[in-house]
Structure formats: structure tokens, C-alpha cells
CSV table of C-alpha atoms in Angstrom, one decimal:
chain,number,residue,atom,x,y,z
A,20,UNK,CA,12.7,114.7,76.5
A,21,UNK,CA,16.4,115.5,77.3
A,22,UNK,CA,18.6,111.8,77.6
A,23,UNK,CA,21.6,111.7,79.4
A,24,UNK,CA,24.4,109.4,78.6
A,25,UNK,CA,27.0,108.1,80.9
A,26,UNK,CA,29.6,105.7,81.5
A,27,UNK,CA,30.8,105.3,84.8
A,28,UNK,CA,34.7,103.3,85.2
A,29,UNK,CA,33.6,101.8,82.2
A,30,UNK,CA,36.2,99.1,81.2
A,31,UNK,CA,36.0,97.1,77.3
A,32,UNK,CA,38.1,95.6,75.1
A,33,UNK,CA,38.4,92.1,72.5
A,34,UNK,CA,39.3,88.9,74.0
A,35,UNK,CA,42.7,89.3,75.8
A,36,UNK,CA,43.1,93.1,75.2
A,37,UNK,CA,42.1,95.8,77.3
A,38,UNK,CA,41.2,99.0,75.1
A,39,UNK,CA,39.4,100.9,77.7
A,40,UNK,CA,40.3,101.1,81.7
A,41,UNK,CA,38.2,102.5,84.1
A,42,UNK,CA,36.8,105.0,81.7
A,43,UNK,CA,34.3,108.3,82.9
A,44,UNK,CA,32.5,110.2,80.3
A,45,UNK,CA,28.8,111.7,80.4
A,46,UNK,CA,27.3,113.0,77.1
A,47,UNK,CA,26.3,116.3,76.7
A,48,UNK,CA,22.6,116.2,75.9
A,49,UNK,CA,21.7,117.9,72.9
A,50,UNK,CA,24.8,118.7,71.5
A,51,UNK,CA,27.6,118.1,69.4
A,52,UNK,CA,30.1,115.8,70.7
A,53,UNK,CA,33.2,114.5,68.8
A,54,UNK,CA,36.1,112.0,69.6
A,55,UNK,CA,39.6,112.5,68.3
A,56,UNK,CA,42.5,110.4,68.6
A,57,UNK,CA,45.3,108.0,67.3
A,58,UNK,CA,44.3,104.7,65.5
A,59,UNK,CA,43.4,102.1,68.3
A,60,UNK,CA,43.5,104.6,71.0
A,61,UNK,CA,40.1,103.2,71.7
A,62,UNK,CA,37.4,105.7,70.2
A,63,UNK,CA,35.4,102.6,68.5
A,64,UNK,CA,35.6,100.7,71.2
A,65,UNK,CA,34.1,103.5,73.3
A,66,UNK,CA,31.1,104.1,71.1
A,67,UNK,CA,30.4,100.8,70.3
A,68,UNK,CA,30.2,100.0,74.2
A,69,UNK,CA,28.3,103.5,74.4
A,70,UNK,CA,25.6,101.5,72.3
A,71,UNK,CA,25.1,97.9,74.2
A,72,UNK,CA,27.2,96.8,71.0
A,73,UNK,CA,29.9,96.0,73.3
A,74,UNK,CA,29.2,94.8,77.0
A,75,UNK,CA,31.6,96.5,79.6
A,76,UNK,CA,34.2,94.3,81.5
A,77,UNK,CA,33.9,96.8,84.6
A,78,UNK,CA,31.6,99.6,85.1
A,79,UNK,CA,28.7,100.1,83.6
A,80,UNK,CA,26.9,102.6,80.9
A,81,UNK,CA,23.6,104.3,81.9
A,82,UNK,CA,20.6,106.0,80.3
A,83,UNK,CA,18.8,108.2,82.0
A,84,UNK,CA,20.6,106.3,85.3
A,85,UNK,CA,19.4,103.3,84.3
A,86,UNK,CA,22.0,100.6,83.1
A,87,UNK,CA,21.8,99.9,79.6
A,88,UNK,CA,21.5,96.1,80.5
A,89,UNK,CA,18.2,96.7,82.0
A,90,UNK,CA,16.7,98.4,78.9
A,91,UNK,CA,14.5,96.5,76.4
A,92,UNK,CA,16.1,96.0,73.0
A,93,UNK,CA,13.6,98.0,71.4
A,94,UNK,CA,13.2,101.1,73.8
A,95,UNK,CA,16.8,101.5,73.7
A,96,UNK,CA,16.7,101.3,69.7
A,97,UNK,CA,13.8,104.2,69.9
A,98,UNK,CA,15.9,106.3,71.6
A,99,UNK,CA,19.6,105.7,70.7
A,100,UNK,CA,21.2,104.6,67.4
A,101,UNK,CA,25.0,103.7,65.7
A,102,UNK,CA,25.9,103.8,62.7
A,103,UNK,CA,29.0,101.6,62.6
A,104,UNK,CA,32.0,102.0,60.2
A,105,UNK,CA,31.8,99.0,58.3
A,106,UNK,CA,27.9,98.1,58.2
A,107,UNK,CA,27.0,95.5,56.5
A,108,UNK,CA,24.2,95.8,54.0
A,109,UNK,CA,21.8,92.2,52.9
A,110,UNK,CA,23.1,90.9,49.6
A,111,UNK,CA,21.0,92.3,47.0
A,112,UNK,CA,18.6,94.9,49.1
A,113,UNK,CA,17.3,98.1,47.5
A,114,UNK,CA,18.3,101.6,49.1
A,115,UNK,CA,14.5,102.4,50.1
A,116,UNK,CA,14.3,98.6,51.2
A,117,UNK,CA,17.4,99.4,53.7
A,118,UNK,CA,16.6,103.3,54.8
A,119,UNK,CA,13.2,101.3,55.8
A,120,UNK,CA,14.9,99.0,58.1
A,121,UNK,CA,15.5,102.3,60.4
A,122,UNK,CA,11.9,102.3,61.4
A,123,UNK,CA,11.8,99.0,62.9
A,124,UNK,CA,12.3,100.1,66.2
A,125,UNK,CA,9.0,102.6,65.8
A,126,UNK,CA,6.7,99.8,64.0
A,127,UNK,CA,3.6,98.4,66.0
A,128,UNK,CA,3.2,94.7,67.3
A,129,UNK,CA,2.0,93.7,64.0
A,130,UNK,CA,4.5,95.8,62.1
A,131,UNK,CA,2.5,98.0,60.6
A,132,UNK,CA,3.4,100.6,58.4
A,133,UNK,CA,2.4,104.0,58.6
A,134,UNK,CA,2.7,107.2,56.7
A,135,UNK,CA,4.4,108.7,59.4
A,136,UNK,CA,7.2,105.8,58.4
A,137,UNK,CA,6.9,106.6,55.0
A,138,UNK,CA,7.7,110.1,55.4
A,139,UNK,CA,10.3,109.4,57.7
A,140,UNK,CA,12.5,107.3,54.7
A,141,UNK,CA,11.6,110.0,52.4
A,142,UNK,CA,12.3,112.8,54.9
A,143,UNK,CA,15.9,110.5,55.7
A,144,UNK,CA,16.5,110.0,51.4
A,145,UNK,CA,16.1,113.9,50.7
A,146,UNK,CA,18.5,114.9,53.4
A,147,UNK,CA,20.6,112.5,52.4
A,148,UNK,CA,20.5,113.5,48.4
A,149,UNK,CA,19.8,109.4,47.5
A,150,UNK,CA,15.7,110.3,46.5
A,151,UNK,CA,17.5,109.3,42.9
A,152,UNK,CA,19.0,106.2,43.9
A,153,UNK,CA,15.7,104.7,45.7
A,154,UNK,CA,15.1,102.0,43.9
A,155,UNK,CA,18.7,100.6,43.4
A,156,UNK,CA,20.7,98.1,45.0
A,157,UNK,CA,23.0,99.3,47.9
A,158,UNK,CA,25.8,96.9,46.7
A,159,UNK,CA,25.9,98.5,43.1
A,160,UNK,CA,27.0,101.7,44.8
A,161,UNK,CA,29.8,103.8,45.5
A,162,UNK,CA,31.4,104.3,48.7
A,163,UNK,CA,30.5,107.5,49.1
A,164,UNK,CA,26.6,106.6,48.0
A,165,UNK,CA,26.5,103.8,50.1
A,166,UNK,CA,28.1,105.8,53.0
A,167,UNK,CA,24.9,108.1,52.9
A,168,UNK,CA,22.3,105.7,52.2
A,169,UNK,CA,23.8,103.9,55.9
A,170,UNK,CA,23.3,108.0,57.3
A,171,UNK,CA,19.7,108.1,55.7
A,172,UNK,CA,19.0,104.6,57.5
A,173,UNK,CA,20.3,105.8,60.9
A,174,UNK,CA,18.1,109.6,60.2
A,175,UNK,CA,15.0,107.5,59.4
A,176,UNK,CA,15.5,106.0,62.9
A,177,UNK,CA,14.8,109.3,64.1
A,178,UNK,CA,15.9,108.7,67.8
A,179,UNK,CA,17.0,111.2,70.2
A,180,UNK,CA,20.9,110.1,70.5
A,181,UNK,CA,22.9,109.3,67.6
A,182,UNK,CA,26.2,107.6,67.5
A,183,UNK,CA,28.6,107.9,64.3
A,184,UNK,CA,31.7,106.1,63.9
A,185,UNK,CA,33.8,108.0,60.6
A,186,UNK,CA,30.5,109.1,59.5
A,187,UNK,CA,32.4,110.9,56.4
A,188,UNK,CA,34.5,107.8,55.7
A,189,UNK,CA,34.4,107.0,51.8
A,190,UNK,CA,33.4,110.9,51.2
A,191,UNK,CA,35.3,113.5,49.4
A,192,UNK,CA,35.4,116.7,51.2
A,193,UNK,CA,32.6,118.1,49.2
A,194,UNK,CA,30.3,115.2,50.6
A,195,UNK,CA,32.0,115.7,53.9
A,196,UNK,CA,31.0,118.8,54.5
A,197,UNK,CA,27.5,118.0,53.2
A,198,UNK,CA,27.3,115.2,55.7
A,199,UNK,CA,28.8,117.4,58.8
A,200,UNK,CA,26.2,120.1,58.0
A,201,UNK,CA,23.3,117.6,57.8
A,202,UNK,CA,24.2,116.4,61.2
A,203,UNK,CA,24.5,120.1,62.6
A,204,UNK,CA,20.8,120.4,60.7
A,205,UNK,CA,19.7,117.4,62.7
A,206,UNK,CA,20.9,118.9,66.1
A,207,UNK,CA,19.9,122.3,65.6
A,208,UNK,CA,16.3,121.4,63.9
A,209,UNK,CA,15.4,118.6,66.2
A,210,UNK,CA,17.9,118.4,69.3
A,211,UNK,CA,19.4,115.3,68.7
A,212,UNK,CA,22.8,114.8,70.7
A,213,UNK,CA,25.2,113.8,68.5
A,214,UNK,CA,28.5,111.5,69.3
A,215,UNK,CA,30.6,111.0,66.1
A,216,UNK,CA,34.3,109.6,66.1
A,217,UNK,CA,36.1,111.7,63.3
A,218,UNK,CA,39.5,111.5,61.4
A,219,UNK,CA,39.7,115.4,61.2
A,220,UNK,CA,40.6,117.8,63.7
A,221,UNK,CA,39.8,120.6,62.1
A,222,UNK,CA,36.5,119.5,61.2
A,223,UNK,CA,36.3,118.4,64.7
A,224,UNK,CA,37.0,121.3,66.2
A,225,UNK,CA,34.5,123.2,64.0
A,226,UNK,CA,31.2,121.4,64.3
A,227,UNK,CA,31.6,120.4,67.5
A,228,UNK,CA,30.2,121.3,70.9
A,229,UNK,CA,32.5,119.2,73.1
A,230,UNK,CA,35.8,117.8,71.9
A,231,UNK,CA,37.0,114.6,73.5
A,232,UNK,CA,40.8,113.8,73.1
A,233,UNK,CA,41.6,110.0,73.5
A,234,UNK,CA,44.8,108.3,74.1
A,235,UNK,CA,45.9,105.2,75.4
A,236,UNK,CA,42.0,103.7,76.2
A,237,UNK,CA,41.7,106.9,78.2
A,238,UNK,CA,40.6,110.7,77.9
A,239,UNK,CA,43.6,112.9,77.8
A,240,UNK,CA,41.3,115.8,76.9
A,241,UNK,CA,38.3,117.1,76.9
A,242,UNK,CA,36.0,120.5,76.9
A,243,UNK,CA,35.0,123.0,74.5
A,244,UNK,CA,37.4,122.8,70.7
A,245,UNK,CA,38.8,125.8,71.7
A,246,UNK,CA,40.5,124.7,75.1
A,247,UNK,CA,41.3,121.1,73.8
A,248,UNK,CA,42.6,121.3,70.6
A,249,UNK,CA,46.0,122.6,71.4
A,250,UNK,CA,49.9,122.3,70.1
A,251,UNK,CA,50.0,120.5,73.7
A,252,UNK,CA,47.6,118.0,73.4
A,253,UNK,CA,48.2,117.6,69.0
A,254,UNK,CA,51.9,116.7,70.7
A,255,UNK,CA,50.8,114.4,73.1
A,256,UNK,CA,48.0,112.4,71.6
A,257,UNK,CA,49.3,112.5,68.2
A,258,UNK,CA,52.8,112.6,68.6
A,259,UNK,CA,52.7,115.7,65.9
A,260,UNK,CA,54.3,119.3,66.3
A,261,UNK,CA,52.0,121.9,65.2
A,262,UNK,CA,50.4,125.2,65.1
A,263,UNK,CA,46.9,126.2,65.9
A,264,UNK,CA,45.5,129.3,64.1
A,265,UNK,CA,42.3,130.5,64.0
A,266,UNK,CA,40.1,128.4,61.6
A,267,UNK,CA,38.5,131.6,59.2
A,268,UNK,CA,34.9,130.0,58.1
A,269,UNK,CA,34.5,129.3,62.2
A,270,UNK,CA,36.6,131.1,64.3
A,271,UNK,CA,37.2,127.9,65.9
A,272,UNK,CA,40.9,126.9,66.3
A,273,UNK,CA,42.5,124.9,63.2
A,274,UNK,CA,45.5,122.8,63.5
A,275,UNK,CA,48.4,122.7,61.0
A,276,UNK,CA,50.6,120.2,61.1
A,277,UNK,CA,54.6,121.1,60.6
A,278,UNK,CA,56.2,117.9,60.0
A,279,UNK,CA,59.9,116.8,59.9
A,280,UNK,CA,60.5,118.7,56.8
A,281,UNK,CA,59.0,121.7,57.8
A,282,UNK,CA,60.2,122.2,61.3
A,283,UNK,CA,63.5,124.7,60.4
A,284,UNK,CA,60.7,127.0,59.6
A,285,UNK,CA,58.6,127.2,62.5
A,286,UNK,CA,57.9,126.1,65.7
A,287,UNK,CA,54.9,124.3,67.4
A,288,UNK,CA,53.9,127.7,69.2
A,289,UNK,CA,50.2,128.2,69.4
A,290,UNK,CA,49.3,131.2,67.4
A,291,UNK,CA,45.8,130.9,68.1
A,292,UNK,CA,44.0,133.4,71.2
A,293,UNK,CA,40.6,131.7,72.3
A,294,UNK,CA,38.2,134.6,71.8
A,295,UNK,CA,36.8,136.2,74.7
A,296,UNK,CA,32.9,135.9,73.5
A,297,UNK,CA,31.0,132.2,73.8
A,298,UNK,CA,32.3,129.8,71.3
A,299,UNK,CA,30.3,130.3,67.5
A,300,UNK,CA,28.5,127.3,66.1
A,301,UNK,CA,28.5,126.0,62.8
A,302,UNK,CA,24.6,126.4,62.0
């Protein structure tokens, strides 16, 4: 079944502050959606009130046109998960323990576990590469291992919409890309829409479907990578000059950055053409 996600004048922020006014945005189902934008120009805040994590001030988010409020805690966890940027493991719990903790949503009224479960954390720990670290505790490990045991929890969950905040946060690039291309797996294989706040344009722009541009608590962009990710809109969300060239692995666009230092020797032009065929996808 295809879910459609919506918010609708969708106001949120923390205690006095206002982070998001009057917000409209509706998830494109089944595909790759990622948010860009300055620190604290709200992309957090708009997944976490994406999720029921944060209740809206004004407007309202809907599943399926149904208000998120109305849903029951555990349909809404059997069809739509977060993985948050700074999760917070149990002191002392095992990697298969935690990965486990993603089928909770699916177990009977008795909590019964079945092997449909069990395959589901092994399923979650192979696409994750952490088979090997099964039986260890998540606070003996490295960023970058504890970053994809949390991914393997959120994969064993196995719903239908998936919300990442930094997914690749802690991981060098190699481990990045691993992570980027597990997700495209996930949405190819199985048709899971996808939301993911990233750091990285350029990665951005390459594995995603639909780039969202934020600034201010707002959208100042959004549309396929090649229309938003412009010199114009790097300048005015980022407050950065640049160029865009064409991205070689993708053919997507790929944004270079001059700097103050650099700026004698070229100019924020875009040099990159948006081809006339549909947009490729990393797959």
C-alpha cells in the first residue's frame, strides 16, 4: 500500500522559539526525498514533527488524510519510523538485543516472537555489515558502528516510510556511501519512501528523488536535484558562491564551493545544463 505524507500550515518549534511557520510539504510516496539547509534552518525540527515526535503549534500532519493525532501509537510505528541523530541506546544492551527492539511494533498481544522477526534482525544486521558485532555491547562501539547498528534497528522495523536525520553522521565517506546505497537498496527493492536530512549536497543531489531546500523555518526550494540545486539557491540558503557542474558518477548536478580565497579565479556561474532526458537514479 502506497502512504502519503503531509503537512498542511504546519507550525513547531522549542518553548519560546518558532522554527517552523505555516509550513506545506507532502511526501513523495515511494521515493527518495532529502532536506538541505543551514544549521537551525529548521530540517530537524520538520522531521521530528513529521514523526508525532514533535506536536505542531498550528496545522496539522496527516497520513493517509488522517491526522497523525488520531493514529494509534503502534499503527503509526508499523508504518512510519525515525531514526533520530542522537539516539540513545540502554546502558549495557547488546547490538542483536537493540536491532530487536525494531520489531516491537510488529509483535503479537503476547509479544511473541516469530521467525519472520528473526529474520528480519538478521536480514537488518547483514545489510547493515554488524552480523560480526551481534553479540556486543552498543556502547563499546564506534561511532560509525553504532551509527549502523541504530540503521539496522530502524531496517528491522521494516515500515513503509522512513525518516533519517544525518543518517551518515559519525561515517567516513566509505561508510557513507555504503549507507546512501543501502537506503537506495531499500527504496528500489521494497518501495519504501525515504526522508533523510543530509549535510551533503552533492550526495543529496545524487540519491535523491526530490530535493527540499530549507531556510529560515521555511522551503526556499524544492523539486527534482537538478532544478533545485543551483548557484542561486547555494547563494541564498547558504550564503556560499559557487559553481554547479555536472556530478560524473550521476549526471546529477554537483556543487563546488569557491570561497573567499578562490573568488579572483572564478565566478559563481552555473556551468552545469540539466539534461534533456528524465533525471538517472542512483540504483
Amino acid at each position: 500500500m502506497t502512504h502519503h505524507l503531509e503537512a498542511r500550515g504546519l507550525s513547531a518549534g522549542y518553548d519560546a522559539a518558532q522554527v517552523i511557520d505555516g509550513l506545506d510539504l507532502a511526501i513523495l510516496p515511494g521515493r527518495i526525498t532529502a532536506i538541505v539547509g543551514a544549521n537551525a534552518c529548521g530540517k530537524s525540527t520538520l522531521l521530528r514533527a513529521l514523526s508525532r515526535l514533535l506536536p505542531p503549534r498550528a496545522g496539522q500532519v496527516t497520513l493517509d488524510g488522517t491526522p497523525l493525532s488520531r493514529i494509534p501509537p503502534r499503527r503509526l510505528a508499523q508504518v512510519l519510523g525515525l531514526l533520530p541523530q542522537t539516539p540513545i541506546a540502554p546502558e549495557g544492551i547488546t547490538v542483536s538485543d537493540l536491532v530487536a527492539r525494531g520489531r516491537n511494533p510488529h509483535l503479537g498481544l503476547f509479544g511473541r516472537w516469530t521467525p519472520r522477526d528473526e529474520a528480519a534482525v538478521t536480514d537488518a544486521l547483514a545489510a547493515t555489515r554488524t552480523l560480526d558485532l551481534a553479540d556486543k555491547a552498543v556502547d563499546e562501539l564506534s561511532g560509525g558502528q553504532r551509527q549502523r547498528v541504530w540503521i539496522a534497528m530502524a531496517l528491522a522495523q521494516q515500515t513503509e516510510i522512513l525518516l533519517l536525520d544525518e543518517p551518515t553522521t559519525y561515517l567516513d565517506i566509505s561508510h557513507q556511501i555504503d549507507v546512501l546505497d543501502l537506503l537506495a537498496d531499500l527504496n528500489r527493492d521494497r518501495g519504501t519512501t525515504i526522508v533523510m536530512v543530509l549535510h551533503d549536497l552533492n550526495l543529496a543531489a545524487r540519491y535523491a528523488d526530490h530535493l527540499i531546500a530549507m531556510a529560515q523555518g521555511g522551503i526556499h526550494a524544492q523539486g527534482a536535484p537538478e532544478t533545485v540545486l543551483t548557484a542561486e539557491t547555494v547563494r541564498a540558503v547558504f550564503g556560499l558562491d559557487s559553481r554547479i557542474v555536472p556530478d560524473p558518477v550521476s549526471g546529477r548536478p554537483m556543487m563546488l564551493p569557491i570561497g573567499r580565497h578562490r573568488r579572483a579565479e572564478g565566478t559563481a556561474e552555473t556551468l552545469w545544463t540539466p539534461p534533456t532526458g528524465p533525471p538517472s537514479r542512483m540504483r
